[in-house]
Amino acid sequence: MTFSPVTPQPVEHLQGSIERVTFHSPETGFCVLRVKVRGQRDLVTVIGSAPSVASGEYIEAQGQWTIDRTHGLQFKTEQLRTVPPTTREGIEKYLGSGMIKGIGEHFAKKLVAAFGEQVFDVIENNPERLLELSGIGKKRHDQVVKAWAEQKVVRDIMVFLQSHGVGTARAVRIYKTYGDDAIEKVLENPYQLALDIHGIGFKSADTIAQHIGIPKDSLIRARAGVRHVLQELSSEGHCASRYTTLLTQAEQLLDIPEPILSQAIQAELDENQLIAENINNESCVFLPALYRAEQGTANHLKRLMQGFYSWQGIDPQQAIAWVEEKNAIALSHSQKQAIHLALQSKVLVITGGPGVGKTTLVNSILKIISAKNLRITLCAPTGRAAKRLSESTQRDALTIHRLLAFDPQTGNFRHNADNPLPTDLLVIDEASMVDIVLMNQLLRAVPDPAGVLIVGDVDQLPSVGPGTVLADIINSRAVPVVRLTEIFRQAEASQIIVNAHRVNKGIMPKLPEKPSQKPDKAQTNNYQVQETVTTYQITPAEPPLQDFYLITAETPEDIGAKLLHVVTERIPRRFHYDPIRDIQVLTPMQRGGLGARSLNIELQQRLNPTNTPRIERFGWTFAPQDKIIQTVNNYEKEIFNGDMGTIQEIDEVAGEVAILFDGRLVVYALDELDEISLAYATSVHKSQGSEYPCVVIPIAMQHFMLLERNLIYTAITRAKSLVVLIGQTQALAMAVKGQKAEKRLTNLVSRLG
């Protein structure tokens, strides 16, 4: 089987005059228009994006014809340009549309009757002539002139941006960010767009810069390129870059000589746009935000480890005996030691893999401390992780972002050093997922008398964001650490847990034994004997269900075919799992035939093939009931990178998509859909903090650059009940043995030392 490529539809052109604006959002630019097109008897529905539209305007559009189940034939535009009308009828309709404040239908007729086709020139260049008409005084005159000027500014900005390769949706965002100064800002430094506007990266800004004539070897381009390289390195998890690495990568990206790049780095350092620091006697460069986050995290941990804490003085021996009796459990020796340490520490790290008793230990500590009527606060990096924490502790738990309470008005968290959290103990679960910036924000909001319990599995993949915070805290030896390693007897029944620990030790997972192909007397338990009137027939029986499987396949095409069959048919039939809700495909890569993107397209076609309305935005097609994932933090919506949801409704007329996230309905404008992608398959990194009934993992030699032990270990530990690996045994062996990943460049260990 081969994956079928998506054939792009041919682009068509359409021209006509707007008869009616059915819907227009000034916030997003999304619009639904009824357009009179030459050669078409009926009005045509046109869907697109424009900063402002009005009846009577002439449009020129590029796009495709589509048939919507609810709304019928539509022309969906990729580019939409509006032109002021030139006929008296069109001008009258345009001016009477309400777009220009102070001009209604009645006054529009009067203006056109008085000035004809020259009315636009009169308003713009000789507005005093408006006072010649009866019914217009100074107030209305000023209102019309001001509204006309505002519309002209918007149009000029849009024409300028679109002429330099900026699409309508991005142009609307630029205008919303910079307002009337948009052209001036872009001309002054187009690279600032990459810092200020979501969805515009360095390459897009660089294209605009080339359009407006900024030389390739200019210092402004070199400085922007250097920052971009550091941002790219931070997206790979690094908090800093070696100076030599920064020079080399910037030279490859920009094709600018090294002397200019050195000058650019120095200029950034001089203006504190970058910060230099030695790490292990090597000259390194930080983005200021990451430098401050590392310093802050270290300083706050040192601060919190000092002083009196509320549970100080509790007798550990008595507390352990009390909690064993209260919870009717027998704690292991290592758990008792951990409780002893926890009751004598103000900050503590608890780490360990699945099945080693982390939950029992944390619950025991919380039970002891809460008996003193102390305030306990629980948090985790993602909604799913917080929900799991709440279920396991029977206490309320919040995401870190919700706990800190983001304030959209100020762009900051409400809880900080000046307004600390009202708590005596903060528990941070799934701490391996917390990046350096978020950890700094969280710790700075913890009051001096409070303690902190940091819980996580240090052997999982590090955070998606920069830093290796949990590992660095442990490696610093500055904070007391409990490392649980003993697998409890009840957990040994799960091959998922046993194999996760085997993989973590560099040992191949133990797989279910296959029944022999030839039935004989010694193997009859694997077969059923079916008796008929005249014959005996031996047929293979379904083997008993396991919770861990490896399905071998030798080519990417074979892996893909088996994965699609397993997800859409085999697992739902044998295990009764819903293929959308219960099964999660986790892949090492985003790109390639077995990457998340390709698998999502294939799985969408099989699992949600007929739902309408379907909309295409930012390279994805979305439909109701699609499973999606948020790919960036959106503080205003309180939806964060890695949160998963399901599309409930698409309203093309209103230009909105309603998505359900863990029982909460969140509405997105169409131009915000670049924040989400399909999530039938996701990268292993994106799955951190989540847990799924069933996980399916493709693994192939084409993933060799990413085949790491902690990647496979993280993927396996995301499953509650079933793991299915599909791929090449050689690739699995490479992953289990592999620990070749480049260590993230951070300096937190030495700051804590």
CSV table of C-alpha atoms in Angstrom, one decimal, residues 172-454:
chain,number,residue,atom,x,y,z
A,172,VAL,CA,-5.2,41.7,9.1
A,173,ARG,CA,-3.1,40.6,12.1
A,174,ILE,CA,-0.3,43.1,11.2
A,175,TYR,CA,-2.8,45.9,10.9
A,176,LYS,CA,-4.5,44.9,14.2
A,177,THR,CA,-1.0,44.9,15.9
A,178,TYR,CA,0.4,48.1,14.5
A,179,GLY,CA,-2.7,50.1,13.4
A,180,ASP,CA,-2.1,53.1,11.2
A,181,ASP,CA,1.7,52.8,11.7
A,182,ALA,CA,1.8,49.4,10.0
A,183,ILE,CA,3.6,50.5,6.8
A,184,GLU,CA,6.0,52.7,8.7
A,185,LYS,CA,6.8,49.8,11.1
A,186,VAL,CA,7.3,47.3,8.3
A,187,LEU,CA,9.6,49.6,6.3
A,188,GLU,CA,11.6,50.5,9.4
A,189,ASN,CA,12.3,46.9,10.4
A,190,PRO,CA,10.3,44.0,8.7
A,191,TYR,CA,12.1,41.5,10.9
A,192,GLN,CA,10.2,42.9,13.9
A,193,LEU,CA,7.2,41.1,12.5
A,194,ALA,CA,8.7,37.8,13.4
A,195,LEU,CA,8.8,38.9,17.1
A,196,ASP,CA,5.5,40.7,17.3
A,197,ILE,CA,3.1,38.7,15.0
A,198,HIS,CA,2.1,35.1,15.6
A,199,GLY,CA,2.3,33.1,12.3
A,200,ILE,CA,5.1,35.2,10.8
A,201,GLY,CA,8.5,33.7,11.2
A,202,PHE,CA,12.0,34.9,10.2
A,203,LYS,CA,11.7,33.5,6.6
A,204,SER,CA,8.4,35.3,6.0
A,205,ALA,CA,9.9,38.5,7.4
A,206,ASP,CA,13.0,38.0,5.3
A,207,THR,CA,10.9,37.7,2.2
A,208,ILE,CA,9.2,41.0,2.9
A,209,ALA,CA,12.6,42.6,3.6
A,210,GLN,CA,13.9,41.4,0.2
A,211,HIS,CA,10.8,42.9,-1.4
A,212,ILE,CA,11.4,46.3,0.1
A,213,GLY,CA,15.1,46.3,-0.8
A,214,ILE,CA,17.0,45.5,2.4
A,215,PRO,CA,20.4,44.2,1.3
A,216,LYS,CA,21.2,40.6,2.1
A,217,ASP,CA,24.4,41.5,3.9
A,218,SER,CA,22.9,44.3,5.9
A,219,LEU,CA,23.5,44.5,9.6
A,220,ILE,CA,19.8,44.6,10.4
A,221,ARG,CA,19.3,41.3,8.6
A,222,ALA,CA,22.4,39.8,10.3
A,223,ARG,CA,21.1,40.8,13.7
A,224,ALA,CA,17.6,39.4,13.0
A,225,GLY,CA,19.2,36.2,11.7
A,226,VAL,CA,21.3,35.7,14.7
A,227,ARG,CA,18.3,36.0,17.0
A,228,HIS,CA,16.4,33.6,14.8
A,229,VAL,CA,19.1,31.0,15.1
A,230,LEU,CA,19.0,31.3,18.9
A,231,GLN,CA,15.2,31.0,18.8
A,232,GLU,CA,15.4,27.9,16.6
A,233,LEU,CA,17.9,26.4,19.0
A,234,SER,CA,15.6,27.2,21.9
A,235,SER,CA,12.8,25.4,20.1
A,236,GLU,CA,15.1,22.3,20.1
A,237,GLY,CA,15.4,22.7,23.9
A,238,HIS,CA,18.6,24.6,24.3
A,239,CYS,CA,18.7,27.6,26.7
A,240,ALA,CA,21.9,29.0,25.0
A,241,SER,CA,24.2,28.5,22.1
A,242,ARG,CA,28.0,28.1,22.0
A,243,TYR,CA,29.3,31.2,20.3
A,244,THR,CA,31.0,29.1,17.5
A,245,THR,CA,27.8,27.2,16.9
A,246,LEU,CA,25.8,30.4,16.6
A,247,LEU,CA,28.3,31.8,14.0
A,248,THR,CA,28.3,28.7,12.0
A,249,GLN,CA,24.5,28.2,11.8
A,250,ALA,CA,23.9,31.9,11.1
A,251,GLU,CA,26.4,31.8,8.3
A,252,GLN,CA,24.6,28.8,6.8
A,253,LEU,CA,21.2,30.4,7.1
A,254,LEU,CA,22.0,33.9,5.9
A,255,ASP,CA,25.0,33.5,3.6
A,256,ILE,CA,26.6,36.5,5.3
A,257,PRO,CA,30.4,36.7,5.9
A,258,GLU,CA,31.6,35.9,9.5
A,259,PRO,CA,32.9,39.4,10.2
A,260,ILE,CA,29.4,41.0,9.7
A,261,LEU,CA,27.8,38.2,11.8
A,262,SER,CA,30.4,38.9,14.6
A,263,GLN,CA,29.5,42.6,14.4
A,264,ALA,CA,25.8,41.7,14.6
A,265,ILE,CA,26.3,39.5,17.7
A,266,GLN,CA,28.3,42.2,19.4
A,267,ALA,CA,25.7,44.9,18.5
A,268,GLU,CA,23.0,42.6,20.1
A,269,LEU,CA,25.1,42.1,23.2
A,270,ASP,CA,25.8,45.8,23.5
A,271,GLU,CA,22.1,46.5,23.5
A,272,ASN,CA,21.3,43.7,25.9
A,273,GLN,CA,19.3,41.9,23.2
A,274,LEU,CA,21.6,38.9,23.9
A,275,ILE,CA,23.6,37.9,27.0
A,276,ALA,CA,27.0,36.3,27.0
A,277,GLU,CA,28.1,33.8,29.6
A,278,ASN,CA,30.7,31.0,29.9
A,279,ILE,CA,29.3,27.4,30.3
A,280,ASN,CA,32.0,24.8,31.2
A,281,ASN,CA,34.7,27.3,30.1
A,282,GLU,CA,33.1,27.8,26.7
A,283,SER,CA,31.8,31.2,25.5
A,284,CYS,CA,28.0,31.0,25.1
A,285,VAL,CA,25.1,33.3,24.2
A,286,PHE,CA,21.6,33.5,25.7
A,287,LEU,CA,18.4,35.1,24.7
A,288,PRO,CA,17.7,37.4,27.7
A,289,ALA,CA,14.4,35.7,28.6
A,290,LEU,CA,16.0,32.3,29.0
A,291,TYR,CA,19.0,33.7,30.9
A,292,ARG,CA,16.6,35.4,33.3
A,293,ALA,CA,14.5,32.3,33.6
A,294,GLU,CA,17.5,30.1,34.6
A,295,GLN,CA,18.7,32.7,37.1
A,296,GLY,CA,15.2,33.1,38.5
A,297,THR,CA,14.6,29.3,38.8
A,298,ALA,CA,17.9,28.8,40.7
A,299,ASN,CA,17.3,31.8,43.0
A,300,HIS,CA,13.8,30.8,43.9
A,301,LEU,CA,14.7,27.2,44.7
A,302,LYS,CA,17.5,28.5,46.9
A,303,ARG,CA,15.1,30.9,48.6
A,304,LEU,CA,12.4,28.2,49.2
A,305,MET,CA,14.9,25.7,50.7
A,306,GLN,CA,15.6,28.1,53.5
A,307,GLY,CA,13.7,28.9,56.7
A,308,PHE,CA,10.9,27.4,58.7
A,309,TYR,CA,8.2,25.3,57.1
A,310,SER,CA,4.7,24.5,58.4
A,311,TRP,CA,5.1,20.8,58.9
A,312,GLN,CA,8.4,21.1,60.7
A,313,GLY,CA,8.5,19.0,63.9
A,314,ILE,CA,6.3,16.1,62.7
A,315,ASP,CA,7.7,12.8,64.0
A,316,PRO,CA,8.3,10.7,60.8
A,317,GLN,CA,7.9,7.3,62.5
A,318,GLN,CA,4.6,8.2,64.1
A,319,ALA,CA,3.4,9.8,60.9
A,320,ILE,CA,4.3,6.7,58.8
A,321,ALA,CA,2.5,4.3,61.2
A,322,TRP,CA,-0.5,6.7,61.3
A,323,VAL,CA,-0.8,6.9,57.5
A,324,GLU,CA,-0.4,3.1,57.0
A,325,GLU,CA,-3.3,2.6,59.4
A,326,LYS,CA,-5.5,5.4,57.9
A,327,ASN,CA,-5.0,4.2,54.3
A,328,ALA,CA,-4.9,0.5,55.1
A,329,ILE,CA,-1.6,0.0,53.3
A,330,ALA,CA,1.9,-1.3,54.0
A,331,LEU,CA,4.5,1.1,52.7
A,332,SER,CA,7.8,-0.3,51.3
A,333,HIS,CA,11.1,0.4,52.9
A,334,SER,CA,12.0,2.9,50.2
A,335,GLN,CA,8.6,4.7,50.5
A,336,LYS,CA,9.1,5.0,54.3
A,337,GLN,CA,12.6,6.5,53.7
A,338,ALA,CA,11.0,8.9,51.2
A,339,ILE,CA,8.4,10.1,53.7
A,340,HIS,CA,11.0,10.5,56.3
A,341,LEU,CA,13.0,12.8,53.9
A,342,ALA,CA,9.9,14.6,52.8
A,343,LEU,CA,9.0,15.6,56.4
A,344,GLN,CA,12.4,16.9,57.0
A,345,SER,CA,12.7,18.9,53.7
A,346,LYS,CA,11.2,22.1,52.5
A,347,VAL,CA,11.8,21.3,48.8
A,348,LEU,CA,11.9,17.7,47.6
A,349,VAL,CA,12.1,15.8,44.3
A,350,ILE,CA,10.4,12.5,43.8
A,351,THR,CA,11.2,10.6,40.6
A,352,GLY,CA,10.7,7.2,39.2
A,353,GLY,CA,9.0,5.2,36.4
A,354,PRO,CA,5.6,3.6,36.2
A,355,GLY,CA,4.5,1.1,38.8
A,356,VAL,CA,7.1,2.1,41.5
A,357,GLY,CA,4.6,3.7,43.9
A,358,LYS,CA,4.9,7.4,43.2
A,359,THR,CA,1.2,7.9,43.6
A,360,THR,CA,1.0,6.0,46.9
A,361,LEU,CA,4.0,7.9,48.2
A,362,VAL,CA,2.6,11.3,47.2
A,363,ASN,CA,-0.8,10.5,48.7
A,364,SER,CA,0.8,9.4,52.0
A,365,ILE,CA,2.8,12.7,52.2
A,366,LEU,CA,-0.3,14.8,51.4
A,367,LYS,CA,-2.4,12.9,54.0
A,368,ILE,CA,0.2,13.5,56.7
A,369,ILE,CA,0.6,17.2,55.9
A,370,SER,CA,-3.1,17.9,55.4
A,371,ALA,CA,-3.8,16.5,58.9
A,372,LYS,CA,-2.1,19.7,60.2
A,373,ASN,CA,-4.8,21.7,58.4
A,374,LEU,CA,-2.3,23.1,56.0
A,375,ARG,CA,-3.1,24.5,52.5
A,376,ILE,CA,-2.0,22.2,49.7
A,377,THR,CA,-2.0,23.2,46.1
A,378,LEU,CA,-1.7,20.7,43.3
A,379,CYS,CA,-0.7,21.5,39.7
A,380,ALA,CA,0.5,19.9,36.5
A,381,PRO,CA,1.7,21.3,33.1
A,382,THR,CA,-1.3,20.1,31.0
A,383,GLY,CA,-5.1,19.7,31.4
A,384,ARG,CA,-4.9,16.0,31.1
A,385,ALA,CA,-2.0,15.7,33.6
A,386,ALA,CA,-3.9,17.9,36.1
A,387,LYS,CA,-7.0,15.7,35.6
A,388,ARG,CA,-5.0,12.5,36.3
A,389,LEU,CA,-3.4,14.1,39.4
A,390,SER,CA,-6.8,15.1,40.7
A,391,GLU,CA,-8.2,11.6,40.1
A,392,SER,CA,-5.2,9.9,41.8
A,393,THR,CA,-5.2,12.2,44.9
A,394,GLN,CA,-8.9,12.9,45.2
A,395,ARG,CA,-8.0,16.6,45.4
A,396,ASP,CA,-8.4,19.6,43.1
A,397,ALA,CA,-5.6,20.1,40.7
A,398,LEU,CA,-5.1,22.8,38.1
A,399,THR,CA,-2.8,23.4,35.2
A,400,ILE,CA,0.1,25.6,36.0
A,401,HIS,CA,-1.2,28.4,33.7
A,402,ARG,CA,-4.7,28.4,35.4
A,403,LEU,CA,-3.1,28.3,38.8
A,404,LEU,CA,-1.0,31.4,38.1
A,405,ALA,CA,-4.1,33.0,36.5
A,406,PHE,CA,-3.1,34.7,33.3
A,407,ASP,CA,-4.4,38.3,32.9
A,408,PRO,CA,-5.0,39.2,29.3
A,409,GLN,CA,-5.2,42.9,30.1
A,410,THR,CA,-1.5,43.0,31.3
A,411,GLY,CA,-0.2,40.0,29.5
A,412,ASN,CA,1.2,38.6,32.8
A,413,PHE,CA,0.2,36.1,35.5
A,414,ARG,CA,-1.8,37.5,38.4
A,415,HIS,CA,0.1,35.4,40.9
A,416,ASN,CA,3.8,36.4,41.1
A,417,ALA,CA,6.3,37.5,43.7
A,418,ASP,CA,4.1,40.5,44.7
A,419,ASN,CA,0.9,38.4,44.8
A,420,PRO,CA,2.0,34.9,45.8
A,421,LEU,CA,-0.1,31.8,45.9
A,422,PRO,CA,-2.1,31.2,49.1
A,423,THR,CA,-0.5,27.9,49.9
A,424,ASP,CA,1.7,26.0,52.4
A,425,LEU,CA,2.8,23.2,50.0
A,426,LEU,CA,2.9,23.3,46.2
A,427,VAL,CA,2.9,19.9,44.4
A,428,ILE,CA,4.2,20.0,40.8
A,429,ASP,CA,3.4,16.8,39.0
A,430,GLU,CA,4.8,15.6,35.6
A,431,ALA,CA,7.7,18.0,36.3
A,432,SER,CA,9.8,16.6,33.4
A,433,MET,CA,7.4,18.5,31.1
A,434,VAL,CA,7.9,21.9,32.7
A,435,ASP,CA,10.3,24.2,30.7
A,436,ILE,CA,12.6,26.7,32.3
A,437,VAL,CA,10.4,29.8,31.6
A,438,LEU,CA,7.3,28.2,33.2
A,439,MET,CA,9.2,26.8,36.1
A,440,ASN,CA,10.6,30.3,36.9
A,441,GLN,CA,7.1,31.8,36.7
A,442,LEU,CA,5.7,29.2,39.0
A,443,LEU,CA,8.4,29.2,41.6
A,444,ARG,CA,8.4,33.0,41.9
A,445,ALA,CA,4.7,32.8,42.9
A,446,VAL,CA,5.5,30.5,45.9
A,447,PRO,CA,5.6,32.4,49.2
A,448,ASP,CA,8.7,32.1,51.4
A,449,PRO,CA,7.2,29.9,54.1
A,450,ALA,CA,5.8,27.3,51.7
A,451,GLY,CA,7.4,24.1,50.6
A,452,VAL,CA,7.5,22.5,47.1
A,453,LEU,CA,7.2,18.8,46.2
A,454,ILE,CA,8.4,18.2,42.6
